[in-house]
Amino acid sequence: MRRLSTLKSKINLIFFISFILLGAHFILFFHFSKHELEETRRIQEREITRYLYDYFLRYGKIDYAFLESQNVSVIKDKNEIAKIEFFFKNKKNYGADRYHLKRIMFINNDRFKIMLENKNRS
């Protein structure tokens, strides 16, 4: 206790504790904002899937203009599709995950099968 008797040591202690609390605050903030972003992305991907299915039931085709407006593109390269299908082999109807630093959505239902790349910032 003798070390805390000077004013300088008390200021240093308060500074150190404040620095630790500020660091913990930033770590928690980034953790929660990352979680919030991931949840928003999941909701957006589910809404895209639902819209595509409903649109296909109504018009019998996929709405590519909608995909462009959502900043999502269709993967058309056969080799890349084969690799991604192997990556999503455990998912039968729907999958969304990171594949080679890209956010990929795999949709396979009773009407169509499509692979999409979500180009929104992750």
mmCIF file with all atom_site columns, C-alpha atoms in Angstrom:
data_model
loop_
_atom_site.group_PDB
_atom_site.id
_atom_site.type_symbol
_atom_site.label_atom_id
_atom_site.label_alt_id
_atom_site.label_comp_id
_atom_site.label_asym_id
_atom_site.label_entity_id
_atom_site.label_seq_id
_atom_site.pdbx_PDB_ins_code
_atom_site.Cartn_x
_atom_site.Cartn_y
_atom_site.Cartn_z
_atom_site.occupancy
_atom_site.B_iso_or_equiv
_atom_site.pdbx_formal_charge
_atom_site.auth_seq_id
_atom_site.auth_comp_id
_atom_site.auth_asym_id
_atom_site.auth_atom_id
_atom_site.pdbx_PDB_model_num
ATOM 1   C CA . MET A 1 1   ? 0.000   0.000   0.000   1.00 0.00 ? 1   MET A CA 1
ATOM 2   C CA . ARG A 1 2   ? 2.965   2.258   0.452   1.00 0.00 ? 2   ARG A CA 1
ATOM 3   C CA . ARG A 1 3   ? 3.509   2.490   -3.309  1.00 0.00 ? 3   ARG A CA 1
ATOM 4   C CA . LEU A 1 4   ? 0.111   4.176   -3.783  1.00 0.00 ? 4   LEU A CA 1
ATOM 5   C CA . SER A 1 5   ? 0.870   6.948   -1.365  1.00 0.00 ? 5   SER A CA 1
ATOM 6   C CA . THR A 1 6   ? 2.211   9.345   -3.995  1.00 0.00 ? 6   THR A CA 1
ATOM 7   C CA . LEU A 1 7   ? -0.003  11.314  -6.332  1.00 0.00 ? 7   LEU A CA 1
ATOM 8   C CA . LYS A 1 8   ? 1.928   10.079  -9.381  1.00 0.00 ? 8   LYS A CA 1
ATOM 9   C CA . SER A 1 9   ? 1.319   6.417   -8.543  1.00 0.00 ? 9   SER A CA 1
ATOM 10  C CA . LYS A 1 10  ? -2.405  7.051   -8.006  1.00 0.00 ? 10  LYS A CA 1
ATOM 11  C CA . ILE A 1 11  ? -2.683  8.808   -11.382 1.00 0.00 ? 11  ILE A CA 1
ATOM 12  C CA . ASN A 1 12  ? -0.807  5.946   -13.044 1.00 0.00 ? 12  ASN A CA 1
ATOM 13  C CA . LEU A 1 13  ? -3.171  3.409   -11.463 1.00 0.00 ? 13  LEU A CA 1
ATOM 14  C CA . ILE A 1 14  ? -6.264  5.318   -12.606 1.00 0.00 ? 14  ILE A CA 1
ATOM 15  C CA . PHE A 1 15  ? -4.798  5.669   -16.117 1.00 0.00 ? 15  PHE A CA 1
ATOM 16  C CA . PHE A 1 16  ? -3.997  1.943   -16.260 1.00 0.00 ? 16  PHE A CA 1
ATOM 17  C CA . ILE A 1 17  ? -7.486  0.905   -15.106 1.00 0.00 ? 17  ILE A CA 1
ATOM 18  C CA . SER A 1 18  ? -9.106  3.353   -17.555 1.00 0.00 ? 18  SER A CA 1
ATOM 19  C CA . PHE A 1 19  ? -6.964  1.998   -20.384 1.00 0.00 ? 19  PHE A CA 1
ATOM 20  C CA . ILE A 1 20  ? -7.955  -1.604  -19.576 1.00 0.00 ? 20  ILE A CA 1
ATOM 21  C CA . LEU A 1 21  ? -11.659 -0.695  -19.421 1.00 0.00 ? 21  LEU A CA 1
ATOM 22  C CA . LEU A 1 22  ? -11.454 1.216   -22.700 1.00 0.00 ? 22  LEU A CA 1
ATOM 23  C CA . GLY A 1 23  ? -9.756  -1.750  -24.387 1.00 0.00 ? 23  GLY A CA 1
ATOM 24  C CA . ALA A 1 24  ? -12.420 -4.129  -23.080 1.00 0.00 ? 24  ALA A CA 1
ATOM 25  C CA . HIS A 1 25  ? -15.105 -1.759  -24.352 1.00 0.00 ? 25  HIS A CA 1
ATOM 26  C CA . PHE A 1 26  ? -13.661 -1.739  -27.883 1.00 0.00 ? 26  PHE A CA 1
ATOM 27  C CA . ILE A 1 27  ? -13.272 -5.520  -27.946 1.00 0.00 ? 27  ILE A CA 1
ATOM 28  C CA . LEU A 1 28  ? -16.898 -6.005  -26.893 1.00 0.00 ? 28  LEU A CA 1
ATOM 29  C CA . PHE A 1 29  ? -18.091 -3.384  -29.379 1.00 0.00 ? 29  PHE A CA 1
ATOM 30  C CA . PHE A 1 30  ? -16.360 -5.078  -32.322 1.00 0.00 ? 30  PHE A CA 1
ATOM 31  C CA . HIS A 1 31  ? -17.559 -8.504  -31.204 1.00 0.00 ? 31  HIS A CA 1
ATOM 32  C CA . PHE A 1 32  ? -21.197 -7.388  -31.053 1.00 0.00 ? 32  PHE A CA 1
ATOM 33  C CA . SER A 1 33  ? -21.028 -5.402  -34.299 1.00 0.00 ? 33  SER A CA 1
ATOM 34  C CA . LYS A 1 34  ? -19.574 -8.438  -36.093 1.00 0.00 ? 34  LYS A CA 1
ATOM 35  C CA . HIS A 1 35  ? -22.371 -10.602 -34.691 1.00 0.00 ? 35  HIS A CA 1
ATOM 36  C CA . GLU A 1 36  ? -24.966 -8.018  -35.774 1.00 0.00 ? 36  GLU A CA 1
ATOM 37  C CA . LEU A 1 37  ? -23.508 -7.902  -39.301 1.00 0.00 ? 37  LEU A CA 1
ATOM 38  C CA . GLU A 1 38  ? -23.556 -11.689 -39.570 1.00 0.00 ? 38  GLU A CA 1
ATOM 39  C CA . GLU A 1 39  ? -27.186 -11.825 -38.427 1.00 0.00 ? 39  GLU A CA 1
ATOM 40  C CA . THR A 1 40  ? -28.166 -9.125  -40.938 1.00 0.00 ? 40  THR A CA 1
ATOM 41  C CA . ARG A 1 41  ? -26.435 -11.072 -43.705 1.00 0.00 ? 41  ARG A CA 1
ATOM 42  C CA . ARG A 1 42  ? -28.277 -14.279 -42.771 1.00 0.00 ? 42  ARG A CA 1
ATOM 43  C CA . ILE A 1 43  ? -31.627 -12.488 -42.805 1.00 0.00 ? 43  ILE A CA 1
ATOM 44  C CA . GLN A 1 44  ? -30.866 -10.921 -46.201 1.00 0.00 ? 44  GLN A CA 1
ATOM 45  C CA . GLU A 1 45  ? -29.862 -14.295 -47.672 1.00 0.00 ? 45  GLU A CA 1
ATOM 46  C CA . ARG A 1 46  ? -33.036 -15.958 -46.396 1.00 0.00 ? 46  ARG A CA 1
ATOM 47  C CA . GLU A 1 47  ? -35.158 -13.146 -47.847 1.00 0.00 ? 47  GLU A CA 1
ATOM 48  C CA . ILE A 1 48  ? -33.400 -13.478 -51.221 1.00 0.00 ? 48  ILE A CA 1
ATOM 49  C CA . THR A 1 49  ? -34.052 -17.222 -51.199 1.00 0.00 ? 49  THR A CA 1
ATOM 50  C CA . ARG A 1 50  ? -37.709 -16.754 -50.301 1.00 0.00 ? 50  ARG A CA 1
ATOM 51  C CA . TYR A 1 51  ? -38.193 -14.071 -52.977 1.00 0.00 ? 51  TYR A CA 1
ATOM 52  C CA . LEU A 1 52  ? -36.541 -16.193 -55.687 1.00 0.00 ? 52  LEU A CA 1
ATOM 53  C CA . TYR A 1 53  ? -38.740 -19.173 -54.854 1.00 0.00 ? 53  TYR A CA 1
ATOM 54  C CA . ASP A 1 54  ? -41.945 -17.102 -54.813 1.00 0.00 ? 54  ASP A CA 1
ATOM 55  C CA . TYR A 1 55  ? -40.981 -15.350 -58.053 1.00 0.00 ? 55  TYR A CA 1
ATOM 56  C CA . PHE A 1 56  ? -40.200 -18.690 -59.715 1.00 0.00 ? 56  PHE A CA 1
ATOM 57  C CA . LEU A 1 57  ? -43.565 -20.100 -58.628 1.00 0.00 ? 57  LEU A CA 1
ATOM 58  C CA . ARG A 1 58  ? -45.365 -17.097 -60.088 1.00 0.00 ? 58  ARG A CA 1
ATOM 59  C CA . TYR A 1 59  ? -43.436 -16.508 -63.337 1.00 0.00 ? 59  TYR A CA 1
ATOM 60  C CA . GLY A 1 60  ? -41.483 -19.718 -63.933 1.00 0.00 ? 60  GLY A CA 1
ATOM 61  C CA . LYS A 1 61  ? -38.081 -18.008 -64.116 1.00 0.00 ? 61  LYS A CA 1
ATOM 62  C CA . ILE A 1 62  ? -35.421 -16.468 -61.905 1.00 0.00 ? 62  ILE A CA 1
ATOM 63  C CA . ASP A 1 63  ? -35.424 -12.698 -61.428 1.00 0.00 ? 63  ASP A CA 1
ATOM 64  C CA . TYR A 1 64  ? -31.842 -11.750 -62.373 1.00 0.00 ? 64  TYR A CA 1
ATOM 65  C CA . ALA A 1 65  ? -32.588 -8.022  -62.094 1.00 0.00 ? 65  ALA A CA 1
ATOM 66  C CA . PHE A 1 66  ? -33.515 -8.541  -58.447 1.00 0.00 ? 66  PHE A CA 1
ATOM 67  C CA . LEU A 1 67  ? -30.260 -10.393 -57.843 1.00 0.00 ? 67  LEU A CA 1
ATOM 68  C CA . GLU A 1 68  ? -28.294 -7.527  -59.376 1.00 0.00 ? 68  GLU A CA 1
ATOM 69  C CA . SER A 1 69  ? -30.140 -5.013  -57.222 1.00 0.00 ? 69  SER A CA 1
ATOM 70  C CA . GLN A 1 70  ? -29.200 -7.034  -54.130 1.00 0.00 ? 70  GLN A CA 1
ATOM 71  C CA . ASN A 1 71  ? -25.532 -7.144  -55.249 1.00 0.00 ? 71  ASN A CA 1
ATOM 72  C CA . VAL A 1 72  ? -25.660 -10.899 -55.749 1.00 0.00 ? 72  VAL A CA 1
ATOM 73  C CA . SER A 1 73  ? -24.389 -12.683 -58.848 1.00 0.00 ? 73  SER A CA 1
ATOM 74  C CA . VAL A 1 74  ? -25.053 -16.138 -60.261 1.00 0.00 ? 74  VAL A CA 1
ATOM 75  C CA . ILE A 1 75  ? -22.065 -18.472 -60.466 1.00 0.00 ? 75  ILE A CA 1
ATOM 76  C CA . LYS A 1 76  ? -21.989 -19.948 -63.965 1.00 0.00 ? 76  LYS A CA 1
ATOM 77  C CA . ASP A 1 77  ? -18.513 -21.517 -64.218 1.00 0.00 ? 77  ASP A CA 1
ATOM 78  C CA . LYS A 1 78  ? -18.995 -25.320 -64.264 1.00 0.00 ? 78  LYS A CA 1
ATOM 79  C CA . ASN A 1 79  ? -15.648 -26.067 -62.579 1.00 0.00 ? 79  ASN A CA 1
ATOM 80  C CA . GLU A 1 80  ? -16.319 -23.630 -59.766 1.00 0.00 ? 80  GLU A CA 1
ATOM 81  C CA . ILE A 1 81  ? -19.852 -25.020 -59.341 1.00 0.00 ? 81  ILE A CA 1
ATOM 82  C CA . ALA A 1 82  ? -18.448 -28.553 -58.990 1.00 0.00 ? 82  ALA A CA 1
ATOM 83  C CA . LYS A 1 83  ? -15.974 -27.416 -56.326 1.00 0.00 ? 83  LYS A CA 1
ATOM 84  C CA . ILE A 1 84  ? -18.641 -25.510 -54.426 1.00 0.00 ? 84  ILE A CA 1
ATOM 85  C CA . GLU A 1 85  ? -21.058 -28.463 -54.597 1.00 0.00 ? 85  GLU A CA 1
ATOM 86  C CA . PHE A 1 86  ? -18.358 -30.613 -53.025 1.00 0.00 ? 86  PHE A CA 1
ATOM 87  C CA . PHE A 1 87  ? -17.926 -27.973 -50.315 1.00 0.00 ? 87  PHE A CA 1
ATOM 88  C CA . PHE A 1 88  ? -21.696 -27.979 -49.663 1.00 0.00 ? 88  PHE A CA 1
ATOM 89  C CA . LYS A 1 89  ? -22.070 -31.770 -49.941 1.00 0.00 ? 89  LYS A CA 1
ATOM 90  C CA . ASN A 1 90  ? -23.716 -32.049 -46.502 1.00 0.00 ? 90  ASN A CA 1
ATOM 91  C CA . LYS A 1 91  ? -26.333 -29.433 -47.353 1.00 0.00 ? 91  LYS A CA 1
ATOM 92  C CA . LYS A 1 92  ? -29.197 -30.713 -49.441 1.00 0.00 ? 92  LYS A CA 1
ATOM 93  C CA . ASN A 1 93  ? -31.525 -27.735 -49.940 1.00 0.00 ? 93  ASN A CA 1
ATOM 94  C CA . TYR A 1 94  ? -29.814 -24.579 -48.733 1.00 0.00 ? 94  TYR A CA 1
ATOM 95  C CA . GLY A 1 95  ? -26.405 -23.468 -47.632 1.00 0.00 ? 95  GLY A CA 1
ATOM 96  C CA . ALA A 1 96  ? -24.625 -20.188 -47.101 1.00 0.00 ? 96  ALA A CA 1
ATOM 97  C CA . ASP A 1 97  ? -21.000 -20.041 -46.114 1.00 0.00 ? 97  ASP A CA 1
ATOM 98  C CA . ARG A 1 98  ? -17.622 -18.547 -46.882 1.00 0.00 ? 98  ARG A CA 1
ATOM 99  C CA . TYR A 1 99  ? -15.738 -20.296 -49.680 1.00 0.00 ? 99  TYR A CA 1
ATOM 100 C CA . HIS A 1 100 ? -12.331 -18.947 -50.756 1.00 0.00 ? 100 HIS A CA 1
ATOM 101 C CA . LEU A 1 101 ? -13.048 -15.530 -49.202 1.00 0.00 ? 101 LEU A CA 1
ATOM 102 C CA . LYS A 1 102 ? -16.399 -15.283 -51.004 1.00 0.00 ? 102 LYS A CA 1
ATOM 103 C CA . ARG A 1 103 ? -19.845 -15.500 -49.453 1.00 0.00 ? 103 ARG A CA 1
ATOM 104 C CA . ILE A 1 104 ? -21.637 -18.279 -51.377 1.00 0.00 ? 104 ILE A CA 1
ATOM 105 C CA . MET A 1 105 ? -25.313 -19.208 -51.271 1.00 0.00 ? 105 MET A CA 1
ATOM 106 C CA . PHE A 1 106 ? -26.389 -22.646 -52.462 1.00 0.00 ? 106 PHE A CA 1
ATOM 107 C CA . ILE A 1 107 ? -30.108 -23.022 -53.197 1.00 0.00 ? 107 ILE A CA 1
ATOM 108 C CA . ASN A 1 108 ? -31.538 -26.370 -54.277 1.00 0.00 ? 108 ASN A CA 1
ATOM 109 C CA . ASN A 1 109 ? -35.284 -26.863 -54.099 1.00 0.00 ? 109 ASN A CA 1
ATOM 110 C CA . ASP A 1 110 ? -38.023 -28.650 -56.017 1.00 0.00 ? 110 ASP A CA 1
ATOM 111 C CA . ARG A 1 111 ? -38.108 -25.896 -58.694 1.00 0.00 ? 111 ARG A CA 1
ATOM 112 C CA . PHE A 1 112 ? -34.526 -24.838 -59.385 1.00 0.00 ? 112 PHE A CA 1
ATOM 113 C CA . LYS A 1 113 ? -30.903 -25.215 -58.338 1.00 0.00 ? 113 LYS A CA 1
ATOM 114 C CA . ILE A 1 114 ? -28.653 -22.161 -58.266 1.00 0.00 ? 114 ILE A CA 1
ATOM 115 C CA . MET A 1 115 ? -25.396 -20.952 -56.738 1.00 0.00 ? 115 MET A CA 1
ATOM 116 C CA . LEU A 1 116 ? -25.032 -17.295 -55.861 1.00 0.00 ? 116 LEU A CA 1
ATOM 117 C CA . GLU A 1 117 ? -22.152 -15.113 -54.755 1.00 0.00 ? 117 GLU A CA 1
ATOM 118 C CA . ASN A 1 118 ? -23.100 -12.416 -52.282 1.00 0.00 ? 118 ASN A CA 1
ATOM 119 C CA . LYS A 1 119 ? -20.892 -9.438  -53.117 1.00 0.00 ? 119 LYS A CA 1
ATOM 120 C CA . ASN A 1 120 ? -22.022 -7.299  -50.197 1.00 0.00 ? 120 ASN A CA 1
ATOM 121 C CA . ARG A 1 121 ? -19.269 -6.374  -47.790 1.00 0.00 ? 121 ARG A CA 1
ATOM 122 C CA . SER A 1 122 ? -18.717 -8.911  -45.111 1.00 0.00 ? 122 SER A CA 1
#
